[in-house]
Amino acid sequence: MASSAEALPCTQSQYLPAENLIHVFWHEGMLKHDTGTGVFDTGMDPGFLDVLEKHPENADRVKNMFSILKRGPISPFVSWHQGRPALISELISFHTQEYVNELIEADRNGGKELCGGTFLNPGSWDAALLAAGSTLSAMKHIIDGHGKIVYALVRPPGHHAQPTQADGYCFLNNAGLAVQLALDGGCRKVVVLDIDVHYGNGTAEGFYHSNKVLTISLHMNHGSWGASHPQGGTIDELGEGEGFGYNLNLPLPNGTGDKGYGYAMQHLVVPAIKKFEPDMMVLVVGQDSSAFDPNGRQCLTMEGYREIGQTIRGMADKYSNGRLLIVQEGGYHITYAAYCLHATLEGVLNVSEPLLSDPLACYPEDESFPTKVIEAIKKYHKEVVPFLKDA
């Protein structure tokens, strides 16, 4: 892995046209967030198991994402950039000072379990600052006109972190901070499309009263999981005040699969983006929607991710002059998550043929039930969401 003092990997990307490049922001210091071992994500040792597993949000998953972009078939299309830590003052654009102080104090005291499965250990705060700062730098790269397609390869993830609390392995909302930077930098309207298997509740909460940010989340229908995650991700959580109608939750049945996600994209996501007409696009990616992820049950394969990438690239080209920020979130199968990331970025690049074949191939799916659910959501949106009534 490249250290922070070394130059990041050099490839032939420097000779490719800008529209065929993905600019990747990364810092190896994010690997120092050690989430420990136990029974799944609990950190618990019951005393009767010989082998405990790593917490699902561990450094290995991101090491493989880094290496597949560095040495995989997509590597010629990647331009590497050094990440950096966020300033405390930058965090206040999304989070409250009181919450940031709580994190600083937890770090100063040697760590704390902030909520179920979310451990701030020695090294975690520095990693979280690097994730936030690298994502902010990625967005600034776009705003300043240095690149149009930019990917923040970051951990810890962020989309569950709310303005006032941690949640679901997340401390700081990396995407939310970047969206606010875009608004502050002159963008009129921003779309955030979140395809992580879990509801992007933190990002939604941060812009719940805004009509300048359209948050769309395609997620497993998992509901609330306690005090840290009070939001249910249901279709009736639409925003409030000026933001009413600008938070679109698309809870999909378990096992929705490639065809179901494709149907949701074409019948729900694309029409909403078309009506909203953003001038900045943010794709929040989690490979935990894959067929083999330990933390999800949505059954996407590489082909499904590739098609989502193609669709969002088409929307970016049409509405935001090609400007697209991609922010890493979940994805916990150590190898397949990296493959699905590769496929997503292939789609974003609009490559004519897949660069990498799927090592796990097809997964059986039944598209009939997801289609019925999607049609019901579409009908609800037309009846309730003002800007979608004639979509």
Coordinates of C-alpha atoms in Angstrom, one line a residue:
M1 CA 0.0 0.0 0.0
A2 CA 1.2 3.5 -0.7
S3 CA 2.1 5.4 2.4
S4 CA 1.0 9.0 2.9
A5 CA 4.6 10.1 2.2
E6 CA 4.8 8.2 -1.1
A7 CA 3.4 9.1 -4.5
L8 CA 0.3 7.2 -5.3
P9 CA 0.3 4.6 -8.1
C10 CA 1.2 6.1 -11.5
T11 CA -0.6 4.6 -14.5
Q12 CA -1.1 5.4 -18.1
S13 CA -4.3 7.3 -17.0
Q14 CA -2.4 10.6 -17.3
Y15 CA -2.5 10.1 -21.1
L16 CA -6.3 9.4 -21.4
P17 CA -9.0 12.0 -22.2
A18 CA -10.5 13.5 -19.0
E19 CA -14.0 12.0 -19.7
N20 CA -12.4 8.5 -19.6
L21 CA -10.8 9.0 -16.2
I22 CA -12.0 8.3 -12.7
H23 CA -10.1 10.4 -10.1
V24 CA -9.7 8.4 -6.9
F25 CA -9.0 10.0 -3.5
W26 CA -7.4 7.7 -1.0
H27 CA -5.2 7.7 2.1
E28 CA -3.9 4.6 3.7
G29 CA -4.3 6.1 7.2
M30 CA -7.9 5.1 7.0
L31 CA -6.8 1.5 7.4
K32 CA -5.8 2.3 11.0
H33 CA -9.5 2.2 12.1
D34 CA -9.5 -1.2 13.9
T35 CA -13.0 -2.5 14.6
G36 CA -11.9 -5.6 16.4
T37 CA -13.2 -9.2 16.4
G38 CA -16.1 -11.0 18.0
V39 CA -19.5 -12.5 17.0
F40 CA -20.2 -10.6 13.7
D41 CA -20.3 -6.9 14.6
T42 CA -20.9 -7.2 18.4
G43 CA -17.3 -7.2 19.6
M44 CA -18.5 -10.0 21.9
D45 CA -16.4 -13.1 22.8
P46 CA -18.9 -15.6 24.3
G47 CA -16.0 -17.8 25.5
F48 CA -17.0 -21.0 23.7
L49 CA -15.9 -20.2 20.1
D50 CA -12.4 -21.1 19.1
V51 CA -12.4 -18.7 16.1
L52 CA -13.9 -15.2 16.3
E53 CA -14.5 -13.2 13.1
K54 CA -13.4 -9.7 12.2
H55 CA -16.0 -7.0 12.4
P56 CA -17.6 -6.8 9.0
E57 CA -16.4 -3.2 8.5
N58 CA -12.7 -4.1 8.6
A59 CA -9.7 -2.8 6.7
D60 CA -9.4 -5.9 4.5
R61 CA -12.5 -5.0 2.4
V62 CA -11.0 -1.6 1.5
K63 CA -7.5 -3.0 0.8
N64 CA -9.1 -5.2 -1.9
M65 CA -11.0 -2.2 -3.3
F66 CA -7.7 -0.3 -3.5
S67 CA -5.8 -3.2 -5.0
I68 CA -8.4 -4.0 -7.7
L69 CA -8.3 -0.4 -8.8
K70 CA -4.5 -0.3 -8.8
R71 CA -3.9 -3.7 -10.5
G72 CA -7.2 -4.7 -12.0
P73 CA -8.3 -4.2 -15.7
I74 CA -9.8 -0.8 -14.8
S75 CA -6.4 0.6 -13.6
P76 CA -5.5 2.4 -16.8
F77 CA -8.6 4.6 -16.3
V78 CA -7.8 5.6 -12.7
S79 CA -6.0 8.7 -11.6
W80 CA -4.8 8.7 -8.0
H81 CA -5.0 11.6 -5.5
Q82 CA -3.8 11.9 -1.9
G83 CA -6.5 12.3 0.7
R84 CA -6.2 14.5 3.7
P85 CA -7.9 14.9 7.2
A86 CA -10.8 17.2 7.6
L87 CA -10.5 20.3 9.8
I88 CA -12.8 20.3 12.8
S89 CA -14.2 23.6 11.5
E90 CA -15.3 21.8 8.3
L91 CA -17.3 19.2 10.2
I92 CA -19.7 21.8 11.5
S93 CA -21.3 22.4 8.1
F94 CA -23.2 19.1 8.7
H95 CA -22.7 18.0 12.3
T96 CA -23.3 19.9 15.5
Q97 CA -20.4 21.1 17.6
E98 CA -21.7 19.2 20.5
Y99 CA -21.6 15.9 18.6
V100 CA -18.1 16.6 17.2
N101 CA -16.9 17.4 20.8
E102 CA -18.4 14.0 21.9
L103 CA -16.3 12.2 19.3
I104 CA -13.1 14.2 20.2
E105 CA -13.7 13.3 23.9
A106 CA -14.3 9.6 23.2
D107 CA -11.0 9.5 21.2
R108 CA -9.2 11.4 24.0
N109 CA -10.4 8.8 26.5
G110 CA -9.2 5.8 24.5
G111 CA -12.3 4.9 22.6
K112 CA -16.0 4.1 23.1
E113 CA -18.8 2.0 21.6
L114 CA -21.0 4.8 20.4
C115 CA -23.9 2.5 19.5
G116 CA -24.4 -1.1 18.5
G117 CA -21.5 -2.4 16.4
T118 CA -20.0 1.1 16.1
F119 CA -16.7 1.2 17.9
L120 CA -14.5 4.3 18.1
N121 CA -11.1 2.7 19.0
P122 CA -7.6 4.2 19.1
G123 CA -6.9 5.3 15.5
S124 CA -10.6 5.5 14.5
W125 CA -11.0 9.2 14.9
D126 CA -7.9 10.0 12.8
A127 CA -9.3 7.6 10.1
A128 CA -12.7 9.3 10.3
L129 CA -11.2 12.7 9.8
L130 CA -9.3 11.3 6.8
A131 CA -12.5 9.8 5.3
A132 CA -14.3 13.1 5.7
G133 CA -11.4 15.3 4.4
S134 CA -10.7 13.0 1.4
T135 CA -14.4 13.2 0.4
L136 CA -14.4 16.9 0.7
S137 CA -11.2 17.1 -1.4
A138 CA -12.9 14.9 -4.0
M139 CA -15.9 17.2 -4.2
K140 CA -13.6 20.3 -4.4
H141 CA -11.8 18.6 -7.3
I142 CA -15.0 18.6 -9.2
I143 CA -16.1 22.1 -8.2
D144 CA -12.7 23.5 -9.2
G145 CA -13.0 21.9 -12.6
H146 CA -10.1 19.5 -12.3
G147 CA -12.2 16.3 -13.0
K148 CA -15.8 15.3 -13.6
I149 CA -15.9 11.7 -12.3
V150 CA -14.4 11.5 -8.8
Y151 CA -14.5 8.6 -6.4
A152 CA -13.8 8.9 -2.6
L153 CA -12.5 5.5 -1.5
V154 CA -13.0 6.0 2.2
R155 CA -13.6 4.3 5.5
P156 CA -15.1 4.4 8.1
P157 CA -18.4 4.8 6.1
G158 CA -20.6 7.7 6.7
H159 CA -24.2 7.6 5.4
H160 CA -25.8 6.6 8.7
A161 CA -24.1 9.4 10.7
Q162 CA -26.7 12.0 11.6
P163 CA -25.9 15.6 12.5
T164 CA -26.1 14.7 16.2
Q165 CA -25.1 11.1 16.5
A166 CA -23.2 8.1 15.2
D167 CA -25.0 5.0 13.7
G168 CA -24.3 1.9 11.8
Y169 CA -20.5 1.9 11.8
C170 CA -20.5 5.6 10.8
F171 CA -19.1 8.6 12.7
L172 CA -19.0 11.4 10.2
N173 CA -21.2 11.8 7.2
N174 CA -18.7 12.0 4.4
A175 CA -21.3 12.4 1.6
G176 CA -23.3 14.9 3.6
L177 CA -20.3 17.1 4.1
A178 CA -19.5 16.9 0.4
V179 CA -23.1 17.8 -0.6
Q180 CA -23.0 20.9 1.7
L181 CA -19.7 21.9 0.2
A182 CA -21.2 21.7 -3.3
L183 CA -24.2 23.9 -2.2
D184 CA -21.8 26.4 -0.5
G185 CA -19.7 26.3 -3.7
G186 CA -22.5 27.5 -5.9
C187 CA -24.4 24.4 -6.9
R188 CA -28.2 25.0 -7.1
K189 CA -29.5 21.5 -6.7
V190 CA -27.8 18.2 -5.8
V191 CA -29.1 14.6 -6.2
V192 CA -27.8 12.0 -3.8
L193 CA -28.5 8.4 -5.0
D194 CA -27.7 5.9 -2.3
I195 CA -27.5 2.2 -3.3
D196 CA -26.1 0.8 -0.1
V197 CA -28.3 -2.1 1.2
H198 CA -29.2 0.0 4.2
Y199 CA -31.2 3.3 4.3
G200 CA -28.9 6.3 4.1
N201 CA -30.7 7.8 7.1
G202 CA -28.0 10.2 8.2
T203 CA -27.7 11.9 4.8
A204 CA -31.5 12.2 4.6
E205 CA -31.7 13.6 8.1
G206 CA -29.2 16.3 7.2
F207 CA -31.2 17.6 4.3
Y208 CA -34.7 16.6 5.4
H209 CA -35.9 20.2 5.3
S210 CA -34.2 21.2 2.1
N211 CA -35.6 21.4 -1.4
K212 CA -32.1 21.9 -2.8
V213 CA -31.0 18.3 -2.2
L214 CA -33.0 15.3 -3.5
T215 CA -32.0 12.2 -1.5
I216 CA -33.0 8.9 -3.1
S217 CA -32.2 5.6 -1.2
L218 CA -32.7 2.1 -2.6
H219 CA -32.4 -0.2 0.3
M220 CA -33.5 -3.5 1.9
N221 CA -36.8 -3.1 3.7
H222 CA -35.2 -3.3 7.2
G223 CA -37.0 -0.6 9.2
S224 CA -35.6 1.1 12.3
W225 CA -32.9 -0.7 14.4
G226 CA -33.1 1.3 17.6
A227 CA -32.3 4.7 19.1
S228 CA -29.3 5.3 16.9
H229 CA -31.4 4.6 13.8
P230 CA -34.9 5.9 14.5
Q231 CA -35.8 6.3 10.8
G232 CA -37.7 3.4 9.2
G233 CA -36.7 4.1 5.6
T234 CA -40.4 3.9 4.6
I235 CA -42.0 5.5 1.6
D236 CA -43.8 8.1 3.8
E237 CA -40.6 9.6 5.2
L238 CA -40.7 12.3 2.5
G239 CA -39.0 15.3 4.2
E240 CA -40.5 18.2 6.0
G241 CA -41.3 21.9 5.3
E242 CA -39.6 23.0 2.1
G243 CA -38.0 19.6 1.9
F244 CA -41.3 17.7 1.6
G245 CA -41.1 15.3 -1.3
Y246 CA -37.3 15.6 -1.7
N247 CA -36.5 12.5 0.3
L248 CA -37.5 9.4 -1.7
N249 CA -37.2 6.1 0.1
L250 CA -37.4 3.0 -2.1
P251 CA -37.5 0.0 0.3
L252 CA -37.2 -3.0 -1.9
P253 CA -38.0 -6.7 -1.0
N254 CA -35.3 -9.0 0.0
G255 CA -33.8 -10.7 -3.1
T256 CA -34.8 -7.9 -5.5
G257 CA -31.8 -8.7 -7.8
D258 CA -30.4 -7.1 -11.0
K259 CA -33.7 -6.9 -12.9
G260 CA -35.6 -5.5 -9.9
Y261 CA -33.0 -2.8 -9.3
G262 CA -33.0 -2.0 -13.0
Y263 CA -36.7 -1.6 -13.0
A264 CA -36.5 0.7 -9.9
M265 CA -33.9 2.8 -11.6
Q266 CA -35.8 3.3 -14.8
H267 CA -39.3 3.7 -13.3
L268 CA -38.5 5.6 -10.0
V269 CA -35.0 7.0 -10.0
V270 CA -34.6 8.3 -13.6
P271 CA -38.0 10.1 -13.7
A272 CA -37.3 11.8 -10.3
I273 CA -33.9 13.0 -11.4
K274 CA -35.3 14.2 -14.7
K275 CA -37.9 16.3 -12.9
F276 CA -35.4 17.7 -10.3
E277 CA -32.7 18.7 -12.8
P278 CA -29.7 18.7 -10.6
D279 CA -26.4 20.4 -11.4
M280 CA -24.4 18.0 -9.2
M281 CA -24.8 14.2 -8.8
V282 CA -23.6 12.1 -5.9
L283 CA -23.6 8.3 -6.0
V284 CA -23.3 6.7 -2.6
V285 CA -22.2 3.1 -3.3
G286 CA -22.3 0.1 -1.0
Q287 CA -21.6 -3.3 -2.3
D288 CA -23.6 -4.9 0.5
S289 CA -26.5 -5.1 -1.9
S290 CA -24.7 -7.9 -3.6
A291 CA -25.8 -11.5 -3.8
F292 CA -23.1 -12.8 -1.4
D293 CA -22.8 -10.0 1.2
P294 CA -23.1 -11.0 4.9
N295 CA -24.9 -7.8 5.7
G296 CA -27.6 -7.7 3.0
R297 CA -30.0 -9.8 1.0
Q298 CA -30.6 -7.9 -2.2
C299 CA -28.9 -10.3 -4.6
L300 CA -27.2 -7.8 -7.0
T301 CA -24.5 -9.2 -9.2
M302 CA -21.7 -7.4 -11.0
E303 CA -24.0 -6.9 -14.0
G304 CA -26.6 -5.2 -11.8
Y305 CA -23.9 -2.8 -10.5
R306 CA -22.6 -2.2 -14.0
E307 CA -26.1 -1.2 -15.2
I308 CA -26.6 1.2 -12.2
G309 CA -23.2 2.8 -13.1
Q310 CA -24.2 3.3 -16.7
T311 CA -27.6 4.8 -15.7
I312 CA -26.2 7.3 -13.3
R313 CA -23.4 8.3 -15.8
G314 CA -26.2 9.0 -18.3
M315 CA -28.0 11.2 -15.8
A316 CA -24.8 13.0 -14.9
D317 CA -24.0 13.7 -18.6
K318 CA -27.5 15.0 -19.2
Y319 CA -28.1 17.2 -16.1
S320 CA -24.8 18.0 -14.3
N321 CA -22.4 18.4 -17.2
G322 CA -20.9 15.0 -16.4
R323 CA -20.1 16.0 -12.8
L324 CA -20.4 12.9 -10.5
L325 CA -19.0 12.3 -7.1
I326 CA -19.0 8.6 -6.0
V327 CA -18.6 8.0 -2.2
Q328 CA -17.8 4.5 -0.8
E329 CA -20.0 3.1 2.0
G330 CA -20.6 -0.5 2.9
G331 CA -19.8 -3.8 1.1
Y332 CA -18.5 -6.6 3.4
H333 CA -17.7 -9.6 1.3
I334 CA -14.0 -9.3 1.3
T335 CA -13.5 -10.2 -2.4
Y336 CA -16.8 -9.9 -4.1
A337 CA -17.3 -6.3 -2.9
A338 CA -14.2 -5.3 -4.8
Y339 CA -15.4 -7.0 -7.9
C340 CA -18.8 -5.2 -7.6
L341 CA -17.0 -1.9 -7.2
H342 CA -15.0 -2.6 -10.3
A343 CA -18.3 -3.4 -12.2
T344 CA -19.9 -0.2 -11.0
L345 CA -17.0 2.0 -12.2
E346 CA -17.0 0.1 -15.5
G347 CA -20.6 1.2 -15.9
V348 CA -19.8 4.8 -15.0
L349 CA -17.0 4.7 -17.7
N350 CA -19.5 3.3 -20.3
V351 CA -17.1 0.7 -21.4
S352 CA -18.4 -1.3 -24.4
E353 CA -17.7 -4.7 -22.9
P354 CA -17.1 -5.9 -19.3
L355 CA -13.5 -5.6 -18.3
L356 CA -13.8 -8.2 -15.6
S357 CA -16.0 -11.3 -15.6
D358 CA -18.1 -12.3 -12.6
P359 CA -16.4 -15.0 -10.6
L360 CA -19.7 -16.0 -8.9
A361 CA -21.8 -15.7 -12.1
C362 CA -25.6 -15.5 -12.0
Y363 CA -27.9 -15.6 -9.0
P364 CA -31.5 -16.8 -9.3
E365 CA -34.1 -14.1 -9.0
D366 CA -37.8 -13.6 -9.3
E367 CA -38.6 -10.1 -10.7
S368 CA -42.4 -10.3 -10.4
F369 CA -42.8 -9.4 -6.7
P370 CA -40.2 -6.5 -6.8
T371 CA -42.0 -5.1 -9.9
K372 CA -45.3 -5.0 -8.0
V373 CA -43.7 -3.2 -5.1
I374 CA -42.0 -0.7 -7.4
E375 CA -45.2 0.0 -9.2
A376 CA -46.9 0.6 -5.8
I377 CA -44.2 3.1 -4.8
K378 CA -44.5 4.8 -8.1
K379 CA -48.3 5.2 -7.6
Y380 CA -47.8 6.6 -4.1
H381 CA -45.2 9.1 -5.3
K382 CA -47.6 10.4 -8.0
E383 CA -50.4 10.8 -5.5
V384 CA -48.3 12.4 -2.7
V385 CA -45.1 14.0 -3.9
P386 CA -45.9 17.4 -5.5
F387 CA -43.0 17.5 -8.0
L388 CA -43.6 14.0 -9.2
K389 CA -47.3 14.2 -9.9
D390 CA -46.9 14.6 -13.6
A391 CA -43.6 12.6 -13.9

